[in-house]
PDB file of C-alpha atoms in Angstrom:
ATOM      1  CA  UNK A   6       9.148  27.711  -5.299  1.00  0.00           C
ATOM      2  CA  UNK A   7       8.327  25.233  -8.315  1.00  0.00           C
ATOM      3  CA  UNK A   8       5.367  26.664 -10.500  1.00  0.00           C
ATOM      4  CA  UNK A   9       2.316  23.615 -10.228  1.00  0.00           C
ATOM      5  CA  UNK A  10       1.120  24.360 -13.955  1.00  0.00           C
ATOM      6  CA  UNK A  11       4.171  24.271 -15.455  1.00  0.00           C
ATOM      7  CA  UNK A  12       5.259  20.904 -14.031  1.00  0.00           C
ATOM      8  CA  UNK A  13       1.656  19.655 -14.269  1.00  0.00           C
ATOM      9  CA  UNK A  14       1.576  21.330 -17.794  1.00  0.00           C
ATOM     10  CA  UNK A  15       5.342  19.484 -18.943  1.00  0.00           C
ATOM     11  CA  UNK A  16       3.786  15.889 -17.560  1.00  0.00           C
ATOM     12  CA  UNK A  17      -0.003  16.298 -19.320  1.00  0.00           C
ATOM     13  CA  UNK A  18       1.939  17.269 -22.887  1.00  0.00           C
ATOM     14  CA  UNK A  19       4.945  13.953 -22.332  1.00  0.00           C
ATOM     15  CA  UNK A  20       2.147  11.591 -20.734  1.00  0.00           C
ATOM     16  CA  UNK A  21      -1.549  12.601 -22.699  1.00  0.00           C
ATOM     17  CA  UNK A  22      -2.031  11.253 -26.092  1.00  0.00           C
ATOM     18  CA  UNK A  23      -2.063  14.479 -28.310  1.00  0.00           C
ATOM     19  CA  UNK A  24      -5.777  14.643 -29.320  1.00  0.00           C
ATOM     20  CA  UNK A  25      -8.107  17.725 -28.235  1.00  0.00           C
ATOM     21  CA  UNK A  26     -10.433  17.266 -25.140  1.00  0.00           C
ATOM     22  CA  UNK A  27     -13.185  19.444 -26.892  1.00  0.00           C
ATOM     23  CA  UNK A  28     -13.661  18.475 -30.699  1.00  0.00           C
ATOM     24  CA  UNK A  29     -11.450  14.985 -30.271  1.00  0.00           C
ATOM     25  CA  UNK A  30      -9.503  15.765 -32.976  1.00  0.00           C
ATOM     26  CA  UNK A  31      -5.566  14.990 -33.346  1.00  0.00           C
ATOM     27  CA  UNK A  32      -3.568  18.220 -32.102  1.00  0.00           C
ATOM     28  CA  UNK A  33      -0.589  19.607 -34.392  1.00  0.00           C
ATOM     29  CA  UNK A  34       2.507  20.260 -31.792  1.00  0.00           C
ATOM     30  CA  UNK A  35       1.960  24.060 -33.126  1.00  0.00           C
ATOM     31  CA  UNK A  36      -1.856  24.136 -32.286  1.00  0.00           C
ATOM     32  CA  UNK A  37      -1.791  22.491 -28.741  1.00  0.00           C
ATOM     33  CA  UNK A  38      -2.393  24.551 -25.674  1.00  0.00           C
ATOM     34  CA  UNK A  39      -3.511  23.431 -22.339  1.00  0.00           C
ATOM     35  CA  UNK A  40      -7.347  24.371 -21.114  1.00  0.00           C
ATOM     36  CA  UNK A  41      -7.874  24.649 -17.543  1.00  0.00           C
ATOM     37  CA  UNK A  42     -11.441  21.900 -17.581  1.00  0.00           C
ATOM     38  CA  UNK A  43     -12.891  24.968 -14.821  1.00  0.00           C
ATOM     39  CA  UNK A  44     -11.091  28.397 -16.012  1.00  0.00           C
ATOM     40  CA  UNK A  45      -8.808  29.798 -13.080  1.00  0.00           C
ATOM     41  CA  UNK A  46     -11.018  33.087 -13.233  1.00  0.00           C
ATOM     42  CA  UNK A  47     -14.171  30.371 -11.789  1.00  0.00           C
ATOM     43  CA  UNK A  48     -11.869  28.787  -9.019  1.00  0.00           C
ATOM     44  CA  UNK A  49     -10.183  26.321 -11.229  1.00  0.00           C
ATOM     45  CA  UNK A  50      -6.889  25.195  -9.868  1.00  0.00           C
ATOM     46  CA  UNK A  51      -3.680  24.102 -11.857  1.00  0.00           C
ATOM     47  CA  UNK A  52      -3.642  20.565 -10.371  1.00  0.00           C
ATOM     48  CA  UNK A  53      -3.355  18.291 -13.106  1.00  0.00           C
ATOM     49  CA  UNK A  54      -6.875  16.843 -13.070  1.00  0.00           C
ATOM     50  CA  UNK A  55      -8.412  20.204 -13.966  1.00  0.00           C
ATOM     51  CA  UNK A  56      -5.946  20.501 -17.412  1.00  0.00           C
ATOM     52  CA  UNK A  57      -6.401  18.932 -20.551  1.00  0.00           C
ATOM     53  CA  UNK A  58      -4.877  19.092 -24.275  1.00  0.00           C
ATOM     54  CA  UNK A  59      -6.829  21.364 -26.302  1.00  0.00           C
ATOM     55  CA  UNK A  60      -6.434  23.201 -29.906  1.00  0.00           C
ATOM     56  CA  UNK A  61      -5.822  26.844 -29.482  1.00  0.00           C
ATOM     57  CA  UNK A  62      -8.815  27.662 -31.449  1.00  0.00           C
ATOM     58  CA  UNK A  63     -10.547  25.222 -29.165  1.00  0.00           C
ATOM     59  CA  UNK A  64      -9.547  26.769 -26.494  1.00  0.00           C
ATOM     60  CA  UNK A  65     -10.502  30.221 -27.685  1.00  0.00           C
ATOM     61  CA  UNK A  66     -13.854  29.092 -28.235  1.00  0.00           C
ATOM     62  CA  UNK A  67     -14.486  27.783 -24.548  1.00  0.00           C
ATOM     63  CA  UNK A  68     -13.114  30.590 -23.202  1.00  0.00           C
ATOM     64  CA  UNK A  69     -13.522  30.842 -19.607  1.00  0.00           C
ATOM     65  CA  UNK A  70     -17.009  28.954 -20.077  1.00  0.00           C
ATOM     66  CA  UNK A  71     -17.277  25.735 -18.228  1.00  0.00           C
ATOM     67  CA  UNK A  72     -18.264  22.718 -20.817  1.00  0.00           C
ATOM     68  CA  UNK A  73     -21.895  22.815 -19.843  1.00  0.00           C
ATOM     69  CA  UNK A  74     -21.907  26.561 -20.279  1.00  0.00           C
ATOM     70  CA  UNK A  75     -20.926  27.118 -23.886  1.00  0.00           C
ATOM     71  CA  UNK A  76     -23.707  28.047 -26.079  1.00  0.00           C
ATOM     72  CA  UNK A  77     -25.508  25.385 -28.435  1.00  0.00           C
ATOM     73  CA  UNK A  78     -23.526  26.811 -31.356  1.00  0.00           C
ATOM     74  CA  UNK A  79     -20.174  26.133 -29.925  1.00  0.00           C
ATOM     75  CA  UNK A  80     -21.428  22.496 -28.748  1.00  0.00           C
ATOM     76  CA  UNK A  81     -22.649  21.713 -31.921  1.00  0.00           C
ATOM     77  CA  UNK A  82     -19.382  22.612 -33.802  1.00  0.00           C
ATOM     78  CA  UNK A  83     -17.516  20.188 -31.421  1.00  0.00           C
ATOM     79  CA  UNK A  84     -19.735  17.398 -31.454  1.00  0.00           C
ATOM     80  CA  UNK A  85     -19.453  17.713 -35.765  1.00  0.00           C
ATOM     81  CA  UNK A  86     -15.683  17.866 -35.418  1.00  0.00           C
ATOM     82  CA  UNK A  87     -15.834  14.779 -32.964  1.00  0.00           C
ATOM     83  CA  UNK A  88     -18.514  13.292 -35.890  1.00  0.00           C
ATOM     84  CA  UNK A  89     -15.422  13.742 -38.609  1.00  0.00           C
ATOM     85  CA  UNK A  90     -12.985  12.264 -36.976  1.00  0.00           C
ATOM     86  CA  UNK A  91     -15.031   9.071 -37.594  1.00  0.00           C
ATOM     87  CA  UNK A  92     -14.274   9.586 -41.570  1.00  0.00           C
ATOM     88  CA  UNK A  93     -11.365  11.661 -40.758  1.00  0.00           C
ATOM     89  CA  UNK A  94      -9.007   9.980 -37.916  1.00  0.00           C
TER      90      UNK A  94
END
């Protein structure tokens, strides 16, 4: 039986430029980690449409939140991270 998320995983990492889906920042190999766009715990599925490239801490932050769930504070802190990498590709 082939696992779906670790295929679909393996082709998003070799095929997705490396830059986080949240705060649009570039991801270091060590900090990337895959977020599941609607968590598996909400009825997400591992199909490669609901995965993107994410920074752990990222990641941590969303938790099993869907985007338009997160609270204002977390929102804000990724649209100033998106803001830097204007000054800071």
């Amino acid at each position: 039986m082939v696992d779906t998320y670790s295929v679909n995983r393996d082709l998003l990492k070799k095929t997705s430029p490396h830059v986080c889906g949240l705060c649009g920042h570039r991801i270091k190999e060590r900090d990337l980690t895959v977020d599941h766009i609607i968590p598996l715990s909400r009825g997400g599925t591992n199909e490669i449409s609901n995965l993107r490239l994410v920074h752990s801490s990222c990641n941590q932050i969303k938790g099993n939140f869907l985007d338009e769930e997160m609270s204002w504070l977390a929102k804000a802190y990724f649209a100033w991270l998106r803001f830097l990498t204007i000054f800071f590709p």
